[in-house]
Coordinates of C-alpha atoms and ligand atoms in Angstrom, one line a residue:
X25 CA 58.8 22.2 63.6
X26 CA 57.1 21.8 60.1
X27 CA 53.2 23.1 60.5
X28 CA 51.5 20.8 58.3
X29 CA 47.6 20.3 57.8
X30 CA 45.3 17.2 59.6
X31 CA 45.6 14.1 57.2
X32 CA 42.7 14.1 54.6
X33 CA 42.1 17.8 54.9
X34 CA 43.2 20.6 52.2
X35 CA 43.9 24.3 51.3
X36 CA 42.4 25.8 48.9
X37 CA 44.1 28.7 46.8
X38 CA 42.9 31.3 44.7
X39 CA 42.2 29.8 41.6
X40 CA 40.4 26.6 42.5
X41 CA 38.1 28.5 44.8
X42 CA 37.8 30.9 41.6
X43 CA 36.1 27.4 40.2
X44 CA 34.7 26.2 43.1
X45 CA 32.7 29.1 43.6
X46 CA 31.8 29.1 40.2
X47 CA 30.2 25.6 40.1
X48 CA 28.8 26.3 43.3
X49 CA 27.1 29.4 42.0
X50 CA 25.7 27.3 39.2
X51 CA 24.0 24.7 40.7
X52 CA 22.5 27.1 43.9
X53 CA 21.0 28.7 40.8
X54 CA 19.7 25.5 40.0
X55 CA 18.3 24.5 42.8
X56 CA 16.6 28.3 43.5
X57 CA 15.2 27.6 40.2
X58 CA 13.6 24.6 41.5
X59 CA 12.0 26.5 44.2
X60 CA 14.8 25.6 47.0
X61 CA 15.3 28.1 49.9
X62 CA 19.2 28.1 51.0
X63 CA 19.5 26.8 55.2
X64 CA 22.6 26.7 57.5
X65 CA 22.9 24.5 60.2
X66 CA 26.3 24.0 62.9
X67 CA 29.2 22.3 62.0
X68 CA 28.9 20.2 65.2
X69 CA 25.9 18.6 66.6
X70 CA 24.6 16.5 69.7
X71 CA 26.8 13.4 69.1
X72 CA 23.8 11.2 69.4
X73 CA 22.4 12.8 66.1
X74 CA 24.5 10.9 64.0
X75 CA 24.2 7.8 66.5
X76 CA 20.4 7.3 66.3
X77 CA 20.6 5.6 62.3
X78 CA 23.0 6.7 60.5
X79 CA 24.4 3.9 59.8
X80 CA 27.4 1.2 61.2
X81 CA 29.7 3.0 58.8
X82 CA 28.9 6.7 59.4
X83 CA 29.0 5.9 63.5
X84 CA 32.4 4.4 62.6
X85 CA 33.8 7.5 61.0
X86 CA 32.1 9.9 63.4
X87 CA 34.8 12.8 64.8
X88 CA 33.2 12.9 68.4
X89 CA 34.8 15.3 71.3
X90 CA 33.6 16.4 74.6
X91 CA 33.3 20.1 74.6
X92 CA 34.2 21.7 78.5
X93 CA 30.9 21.4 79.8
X94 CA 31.4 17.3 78.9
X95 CA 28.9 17.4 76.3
X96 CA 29.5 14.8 73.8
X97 CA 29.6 16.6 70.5
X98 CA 30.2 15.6 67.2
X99 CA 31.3 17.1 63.5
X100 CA 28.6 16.4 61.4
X101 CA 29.7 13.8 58.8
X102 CA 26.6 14.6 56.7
X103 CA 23.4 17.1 57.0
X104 CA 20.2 15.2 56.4
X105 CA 19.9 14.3 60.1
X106 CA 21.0 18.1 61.4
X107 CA 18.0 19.1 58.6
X108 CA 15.6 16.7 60.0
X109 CA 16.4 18.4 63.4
X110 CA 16.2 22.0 62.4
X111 CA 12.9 21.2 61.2
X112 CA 11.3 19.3 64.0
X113 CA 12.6 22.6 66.3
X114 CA 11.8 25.1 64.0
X115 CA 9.3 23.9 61.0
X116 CA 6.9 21.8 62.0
X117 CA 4.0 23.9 61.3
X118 CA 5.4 25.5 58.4
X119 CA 3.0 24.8 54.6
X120 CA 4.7 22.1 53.1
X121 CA 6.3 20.9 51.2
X122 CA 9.5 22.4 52.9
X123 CA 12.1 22.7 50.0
X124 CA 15.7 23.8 51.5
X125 CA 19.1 23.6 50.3
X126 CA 22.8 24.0 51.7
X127 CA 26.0 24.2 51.3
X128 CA 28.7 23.1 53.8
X129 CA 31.7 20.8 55.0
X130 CA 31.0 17.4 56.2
X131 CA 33.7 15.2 58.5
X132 CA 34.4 11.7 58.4
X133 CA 37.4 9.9 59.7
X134 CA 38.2 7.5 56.4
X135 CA 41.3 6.6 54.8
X136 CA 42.1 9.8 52.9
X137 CA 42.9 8.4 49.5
X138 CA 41.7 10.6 45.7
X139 CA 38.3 11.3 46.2
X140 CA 38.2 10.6 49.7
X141 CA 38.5 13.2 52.7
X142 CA 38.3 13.8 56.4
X143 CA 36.9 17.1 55.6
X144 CA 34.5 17.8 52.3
X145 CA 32.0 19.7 50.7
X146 CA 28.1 18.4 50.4
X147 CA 25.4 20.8 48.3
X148 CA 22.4 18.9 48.9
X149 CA 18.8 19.5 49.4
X150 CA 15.4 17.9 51.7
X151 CA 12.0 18.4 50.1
X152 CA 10.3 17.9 53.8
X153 CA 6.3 16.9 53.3
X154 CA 5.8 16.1 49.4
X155 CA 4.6 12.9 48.1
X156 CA 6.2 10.0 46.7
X157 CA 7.0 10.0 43.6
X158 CA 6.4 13.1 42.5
X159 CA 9.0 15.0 44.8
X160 CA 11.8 12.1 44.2
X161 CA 11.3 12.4 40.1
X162 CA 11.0 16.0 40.6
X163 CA 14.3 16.0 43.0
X164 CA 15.9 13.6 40.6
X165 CA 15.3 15.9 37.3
X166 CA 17.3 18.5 39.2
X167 CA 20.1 16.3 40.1
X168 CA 20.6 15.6 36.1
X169 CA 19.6 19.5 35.9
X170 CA 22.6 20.6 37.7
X171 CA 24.8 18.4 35.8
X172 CA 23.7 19.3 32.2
X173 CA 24.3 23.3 33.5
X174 CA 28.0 22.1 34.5
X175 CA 28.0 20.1 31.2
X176 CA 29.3 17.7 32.9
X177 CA 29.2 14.5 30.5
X178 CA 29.2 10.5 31.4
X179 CA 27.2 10.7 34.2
X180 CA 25.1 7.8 35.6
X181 CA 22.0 8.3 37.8
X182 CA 21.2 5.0 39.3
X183 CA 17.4 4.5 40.5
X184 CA 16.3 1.7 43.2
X185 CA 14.1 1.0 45.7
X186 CA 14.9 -0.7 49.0
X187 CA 11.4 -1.8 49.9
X188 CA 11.9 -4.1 47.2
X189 CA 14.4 -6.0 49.3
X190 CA 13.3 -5.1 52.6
X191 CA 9.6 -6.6 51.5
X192 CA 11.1 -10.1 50.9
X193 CA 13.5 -9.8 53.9
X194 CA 10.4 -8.2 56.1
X195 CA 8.2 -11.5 54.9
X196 CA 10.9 -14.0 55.9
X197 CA 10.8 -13.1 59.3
X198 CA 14.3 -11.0 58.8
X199 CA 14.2 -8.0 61.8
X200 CA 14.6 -4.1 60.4
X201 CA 18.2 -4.3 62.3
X202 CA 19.3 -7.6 60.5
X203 CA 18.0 -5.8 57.2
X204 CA 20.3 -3.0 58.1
X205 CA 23.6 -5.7 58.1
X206 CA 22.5 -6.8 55.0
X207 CA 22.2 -3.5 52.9
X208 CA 25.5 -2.4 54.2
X209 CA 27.1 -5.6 53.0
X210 CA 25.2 -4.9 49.5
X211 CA 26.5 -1.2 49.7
X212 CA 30.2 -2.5 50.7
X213 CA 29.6 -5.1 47.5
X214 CA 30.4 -8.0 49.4
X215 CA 28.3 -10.7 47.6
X216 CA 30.2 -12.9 49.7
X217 CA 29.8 -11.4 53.3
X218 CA 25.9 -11.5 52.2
X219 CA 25.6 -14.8 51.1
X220 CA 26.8 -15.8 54.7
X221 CA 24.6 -13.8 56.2
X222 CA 21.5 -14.8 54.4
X223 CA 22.7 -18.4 55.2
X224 CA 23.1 -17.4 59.2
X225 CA 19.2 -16.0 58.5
X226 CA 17.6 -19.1 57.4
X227 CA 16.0 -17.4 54.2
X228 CA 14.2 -19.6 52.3
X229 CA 16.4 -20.7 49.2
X230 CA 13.8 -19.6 46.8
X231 CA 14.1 -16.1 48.4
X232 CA 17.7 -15.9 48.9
X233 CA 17.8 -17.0 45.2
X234 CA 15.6 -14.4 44.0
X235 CA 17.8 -11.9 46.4
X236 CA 21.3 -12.4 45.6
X237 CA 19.8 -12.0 41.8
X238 CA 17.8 -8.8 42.2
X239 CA 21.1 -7.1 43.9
X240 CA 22.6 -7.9 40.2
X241 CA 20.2 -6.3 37.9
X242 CA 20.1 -3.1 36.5
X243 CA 18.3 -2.2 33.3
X244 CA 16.0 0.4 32.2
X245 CA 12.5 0.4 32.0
X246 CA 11.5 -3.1 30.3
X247 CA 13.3 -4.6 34.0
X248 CA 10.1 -3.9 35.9
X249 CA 8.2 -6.2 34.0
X250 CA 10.6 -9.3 34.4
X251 CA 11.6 -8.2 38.1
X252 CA 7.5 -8.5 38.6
X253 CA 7.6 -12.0 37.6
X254 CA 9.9 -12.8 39.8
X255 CA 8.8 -11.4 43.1
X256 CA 4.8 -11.8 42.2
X257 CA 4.8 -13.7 46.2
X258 CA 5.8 -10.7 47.8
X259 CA 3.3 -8.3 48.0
X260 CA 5.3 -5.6 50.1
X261 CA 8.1 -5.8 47.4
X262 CA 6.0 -6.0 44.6
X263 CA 4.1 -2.9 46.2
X264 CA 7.7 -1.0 46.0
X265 CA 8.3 -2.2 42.8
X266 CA 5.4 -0.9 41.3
X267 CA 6.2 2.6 43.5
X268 CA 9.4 2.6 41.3
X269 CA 7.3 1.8 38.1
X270 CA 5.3 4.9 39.0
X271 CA 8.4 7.3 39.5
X272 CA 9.7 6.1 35.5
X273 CA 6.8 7.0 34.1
X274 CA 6.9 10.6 35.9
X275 CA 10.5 10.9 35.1
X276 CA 9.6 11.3 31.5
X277 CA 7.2 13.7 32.1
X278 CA 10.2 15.7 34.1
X279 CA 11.7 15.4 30.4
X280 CA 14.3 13.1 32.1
X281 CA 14.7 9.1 31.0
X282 CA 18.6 8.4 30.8
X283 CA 18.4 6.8 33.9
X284 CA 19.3 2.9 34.8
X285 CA 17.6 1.1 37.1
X286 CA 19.7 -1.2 39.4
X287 CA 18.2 -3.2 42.4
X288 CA 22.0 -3.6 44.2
X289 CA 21.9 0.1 45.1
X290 CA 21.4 0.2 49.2
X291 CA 23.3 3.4 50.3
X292 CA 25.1 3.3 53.3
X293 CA 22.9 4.9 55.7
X294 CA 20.3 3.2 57.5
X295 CA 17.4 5.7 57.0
X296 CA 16.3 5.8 53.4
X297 CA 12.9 3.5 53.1
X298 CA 11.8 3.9 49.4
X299 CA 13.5 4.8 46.0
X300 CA 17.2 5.2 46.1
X301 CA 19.5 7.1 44.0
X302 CA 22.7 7.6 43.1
X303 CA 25.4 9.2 40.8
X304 CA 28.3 7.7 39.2
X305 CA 31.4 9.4 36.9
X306 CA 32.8 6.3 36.0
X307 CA 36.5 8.1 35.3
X308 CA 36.6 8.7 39.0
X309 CA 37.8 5.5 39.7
X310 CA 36.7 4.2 43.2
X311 CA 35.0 7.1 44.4
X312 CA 32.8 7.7 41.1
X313 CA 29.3 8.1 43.1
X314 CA 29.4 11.9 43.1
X315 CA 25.9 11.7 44.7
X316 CA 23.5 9.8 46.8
X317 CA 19.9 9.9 48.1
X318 CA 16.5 9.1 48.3
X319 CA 13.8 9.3 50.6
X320 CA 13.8 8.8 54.0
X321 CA 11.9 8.4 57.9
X322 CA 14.7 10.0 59.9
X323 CA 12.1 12.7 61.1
X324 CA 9.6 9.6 62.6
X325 CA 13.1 8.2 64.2
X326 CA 13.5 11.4 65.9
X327 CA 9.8 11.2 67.4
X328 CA 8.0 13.7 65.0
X329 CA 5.1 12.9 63.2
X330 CA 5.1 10.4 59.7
X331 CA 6.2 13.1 57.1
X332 CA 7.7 12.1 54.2
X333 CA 11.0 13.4 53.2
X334 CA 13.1 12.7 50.6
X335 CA 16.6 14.6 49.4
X336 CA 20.3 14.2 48.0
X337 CA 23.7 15.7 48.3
X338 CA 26.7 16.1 45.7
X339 CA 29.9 15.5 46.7
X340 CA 30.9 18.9 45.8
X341 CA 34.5 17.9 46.1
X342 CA 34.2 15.0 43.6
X343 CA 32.0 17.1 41.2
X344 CA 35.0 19.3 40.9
X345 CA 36.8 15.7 40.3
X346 CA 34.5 15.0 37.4
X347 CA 34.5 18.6 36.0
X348 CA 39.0 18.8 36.1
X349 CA 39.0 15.1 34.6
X350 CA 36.3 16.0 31.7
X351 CA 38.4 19.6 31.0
X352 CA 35.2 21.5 31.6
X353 CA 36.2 23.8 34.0
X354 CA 36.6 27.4 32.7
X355 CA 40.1 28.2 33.8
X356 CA 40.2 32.4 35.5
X357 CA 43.0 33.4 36.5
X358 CA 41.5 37.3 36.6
X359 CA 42.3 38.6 39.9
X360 CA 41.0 42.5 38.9
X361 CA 39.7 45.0 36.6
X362 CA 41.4 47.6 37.1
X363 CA 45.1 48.2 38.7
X364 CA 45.5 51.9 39.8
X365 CA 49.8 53.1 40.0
X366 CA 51.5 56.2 41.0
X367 CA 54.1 56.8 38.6
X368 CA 56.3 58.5 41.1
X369 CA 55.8 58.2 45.3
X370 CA 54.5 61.9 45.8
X371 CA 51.5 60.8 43.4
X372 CA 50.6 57.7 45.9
X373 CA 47.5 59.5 47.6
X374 CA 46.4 60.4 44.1
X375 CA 46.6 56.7 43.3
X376 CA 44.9 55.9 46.8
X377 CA 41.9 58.2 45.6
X378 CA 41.1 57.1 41.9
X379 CA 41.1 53.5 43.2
X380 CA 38.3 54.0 46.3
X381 CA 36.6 56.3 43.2
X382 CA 36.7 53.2 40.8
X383 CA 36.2 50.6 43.7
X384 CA 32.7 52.9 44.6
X385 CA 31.6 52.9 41.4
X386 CA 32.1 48.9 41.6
X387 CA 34.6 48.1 39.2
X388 CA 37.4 45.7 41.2
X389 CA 40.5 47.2 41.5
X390 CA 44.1 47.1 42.7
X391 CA 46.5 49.9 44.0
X392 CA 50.1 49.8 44.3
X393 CA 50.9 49.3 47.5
X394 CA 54.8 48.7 47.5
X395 CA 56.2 51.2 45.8
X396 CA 57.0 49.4 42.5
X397 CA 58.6 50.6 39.8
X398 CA 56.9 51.1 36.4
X399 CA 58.0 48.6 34.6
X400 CA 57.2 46.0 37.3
X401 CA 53.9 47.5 38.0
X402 CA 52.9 46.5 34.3
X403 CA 54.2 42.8 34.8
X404 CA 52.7 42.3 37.9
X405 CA 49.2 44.3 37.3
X406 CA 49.5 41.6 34.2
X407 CA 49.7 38.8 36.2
X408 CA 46.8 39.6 38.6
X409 CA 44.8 39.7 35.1
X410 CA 44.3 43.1 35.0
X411 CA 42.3 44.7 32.0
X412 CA 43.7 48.2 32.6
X413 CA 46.1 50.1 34.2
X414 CA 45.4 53.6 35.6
X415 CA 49.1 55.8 35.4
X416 CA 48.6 58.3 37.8
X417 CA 51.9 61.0 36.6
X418 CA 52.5 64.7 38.3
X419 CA 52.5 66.3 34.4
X420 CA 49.5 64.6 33.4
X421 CA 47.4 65.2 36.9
X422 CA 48.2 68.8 36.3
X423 CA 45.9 68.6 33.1
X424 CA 43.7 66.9 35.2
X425 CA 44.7 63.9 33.3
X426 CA 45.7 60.2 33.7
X427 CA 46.9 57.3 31.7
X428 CA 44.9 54.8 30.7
X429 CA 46.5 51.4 29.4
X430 CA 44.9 48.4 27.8
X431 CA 46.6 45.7 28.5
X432 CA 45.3 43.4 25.7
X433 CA 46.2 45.6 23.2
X434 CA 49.1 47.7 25.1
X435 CA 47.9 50.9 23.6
X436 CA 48.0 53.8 25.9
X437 CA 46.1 57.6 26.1
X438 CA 45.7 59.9 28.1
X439 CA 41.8 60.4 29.6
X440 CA 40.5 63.1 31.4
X441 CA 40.3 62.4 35.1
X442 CA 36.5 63.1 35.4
X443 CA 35.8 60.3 33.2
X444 CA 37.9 57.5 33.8
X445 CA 35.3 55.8 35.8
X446 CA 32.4 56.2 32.9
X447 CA 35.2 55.1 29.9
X448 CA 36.0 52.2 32.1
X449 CA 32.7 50.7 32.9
X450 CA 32.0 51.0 28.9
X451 CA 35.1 49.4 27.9
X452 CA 34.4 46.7 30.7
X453 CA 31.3 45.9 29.6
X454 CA 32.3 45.2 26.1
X455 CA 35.0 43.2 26.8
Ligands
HAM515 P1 26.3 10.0 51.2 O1 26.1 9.1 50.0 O2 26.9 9.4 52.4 O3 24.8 10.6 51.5 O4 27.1 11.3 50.8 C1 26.8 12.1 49.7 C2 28.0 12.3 48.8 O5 29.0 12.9 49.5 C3 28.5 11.0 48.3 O6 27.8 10.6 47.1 C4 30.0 11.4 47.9 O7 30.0 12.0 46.6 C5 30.3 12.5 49.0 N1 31.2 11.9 50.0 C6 30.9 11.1 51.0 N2 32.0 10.8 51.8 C7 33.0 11.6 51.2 C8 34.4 11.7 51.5 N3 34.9 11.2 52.6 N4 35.1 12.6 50.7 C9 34.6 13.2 49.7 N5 33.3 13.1 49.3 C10 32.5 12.3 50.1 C11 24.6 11.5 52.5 O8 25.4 12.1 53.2 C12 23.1 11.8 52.6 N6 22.9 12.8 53.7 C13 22.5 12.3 51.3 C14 21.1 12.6 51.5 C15 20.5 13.8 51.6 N7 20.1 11.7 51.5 C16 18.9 12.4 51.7 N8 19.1 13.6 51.7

């Protein structure tokens, strides 16, 4: 029988999680510059988490088991709504705003395809109790903060706001359920599908007009002024529109303005209210958004009190995408420092004892641990990316001595054994 991994799933081996961990370190970094505090929730939840508004599509995709006691669980496919529940249980009264941050794998049962998993990585945040729009242009700096540490280039960061639609919708009688179909036909991209809907609805043909045109238009500032011509008989979506006005003219003051605006973005889950977000690579093909958010009522939904909330989440894996495609990831293929070897068997527990010294005084080291021989001790310490090798020989130990080998430059001296540790941590430190 051939063991082989769950479809849309993958291992990881040293290197890449050499660069994932790097990118991850970078933007935690970011985002604890920002003033984010780092949270972990479970990997499964209450199934009816997820159930409550995620989202038609999300519900769709939701890996749901009964656990023995016959409760219906369910891998979370994303972490806003687990936040939004750690927060009514545990934060409620905490001062606000509530900045957190985490890390952690999401499941959804999709068609694996390149970009696309059953099992991936968000890193994501929810500012809990700020006000619109100073925590979304404050949350949306970061987002482009993050990327200019990763240097990642051709980026995109899409701003909307769905009141904007939802306030001609709401004033042509169209419920908040039916508004729901429609953005996820508008997320999907399927003009068509919407323009039978809208038909089905009975919207008015100036307003399905002015609908199926808005979803079209993206620009950058100089937009609002023509989009405010066109919807001046809505006063709920001209309300949202001038909410989105008000966020631009913060994001300059964040020291952020590459951004385009585009009225078609909806998201696929069925809690954001206001401004919208997202972030495409465009080299990614299909699955360019990298990133998606805005903010969001899923804490009112879950019978807390009105608090506004507003957040993101990378897709960590397609991040890593970007990086590969863009060359910008920093290939290390340094396993250890330092690799310790016994130059004959009867000097092994010598060996054994200069590597805990070395590992003590925290420089990361390697022993020999099958009784190589010299020769392949050098190739192999050379392929774990070793910067020195420490020869541990009866003649020299008897001076109290070892051999110390660069392996960048191959030369080789004798050192005495008291001070390997302090002439390695210099030379370390200079390399
Ligand atoms: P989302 O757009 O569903 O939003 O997911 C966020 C990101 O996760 C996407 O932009 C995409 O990069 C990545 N992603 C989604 N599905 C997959 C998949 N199957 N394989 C690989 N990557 C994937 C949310 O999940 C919201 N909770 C974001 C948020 C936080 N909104 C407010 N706060």
């Amino acid at each position: 029988m051939e063991l082989q991994k769950p479809r849309g799933t993958r291992d990881f081996l040293f290197e890449e999680m050499k660069e994932r961990k790097l990118v991850e370190n970078t933007m935690r970094k970011v985002f604890e510059t920002y003033g984010y505090q780092e949270i972990k929730t479970p990997i499964f939840e209450d199934l009816s988490l997820f159930t409550l508004k995620s989202g038609e599509g999300i519900i769709e995709e939701i890996y749901h088991f009964q656990d023995k006691g016959g409760r219906d669980l369910a891998l979370r496919p994303e972490l806003t709504a687990p936040v939004a529940r750690l927060y009514l249980n545990q934060l409620q009264k905490a001062p606000k705003p509530i900045k957190m941050y985490y890390f952690g794998s999401c499941f959804r049962y999709e068609r694996p395809q390149a970009g696309r998993f059953r099992q991936f990585w968000q890193l994501g945040c929810e500012l809990i109790g700020g006000k619109s729009p100073d925590c979304e242009a404050e949350i949306i700096a970061m987002a482009a903060n993050c990327l200019e540490e990763l240097k990642l280039e051709d980026y995109n960061i899409h701003l909307g706001n769905l009141g904007i639609l939802r306030g001609i919708l709401s004033q042509n009688g169209v419920s908040s359920d039916q508004q729901d179909q429609i953005m996820a036909l508008i997320d999907k991209g399927d003009v068509e599908g919407l323009e039978i809907l809208l038909e089905e609805l009975q919207l008015s043909p100036e307003s399905r007009e002015i609908l199926l045109k808005l979803v079209g238009m993206q620009g950058h500032y100089e937009l609002i002024a023509q989009v405010k011509e066109m919807i001046n008989d809505y006063p709920d979506a001209l309300a949202s529109l001038e909410e989105l006005e008000e966020l631009l003219i913060m994001l300059e003051a964040f020291g952020f303005t590459a951004y385009t605006v585009d009225l078609g973005i909806a998201r696929g889950l069925d809690y954001y209210t206001g401004t919208v977000f997202e972030i495409y690579v465009e080299g990614l093909g299909a699955q360019k958004q990298i990133s998606g958010g805005g903010t969001y009522n899923l804490i009112e939904i879950f019978g807390g009190e009105k608090v506004e909330s507003t957040g993101f989440a990378f897709g960590f894996d397609r991040v890593m995408e970007a990086l590969k495609i863009q060359e910008n990831i920093k290939s290390n293929k340094k396993n250890v420092e330092v690799f310790v070897a016994p130059i004959s068997t009867d000097m092994k527990l010598n060996a054994f004892k200069i590597a805990q010294d070395l590992r003590k005084n925290s420089i990361s080291t390697d022993v020999e641990l099958v009784g190589r021989k010299l020769k392949k001790v050098l190739s192999f310490a050379d392929n774990l990316g070793a910067n020195f090798v420490v020869l541990v020989g009866a003649r020299e130990l008897e001076e109290d001595k070892v051999t110390l080998k660069d392996m960048e430059s191959g030369d080789q001296e004798q050192v005495p054994i008291e001070t390997v540790v302090e002439i390695l941590q210099s030379r370390l430190k200079d390399l």
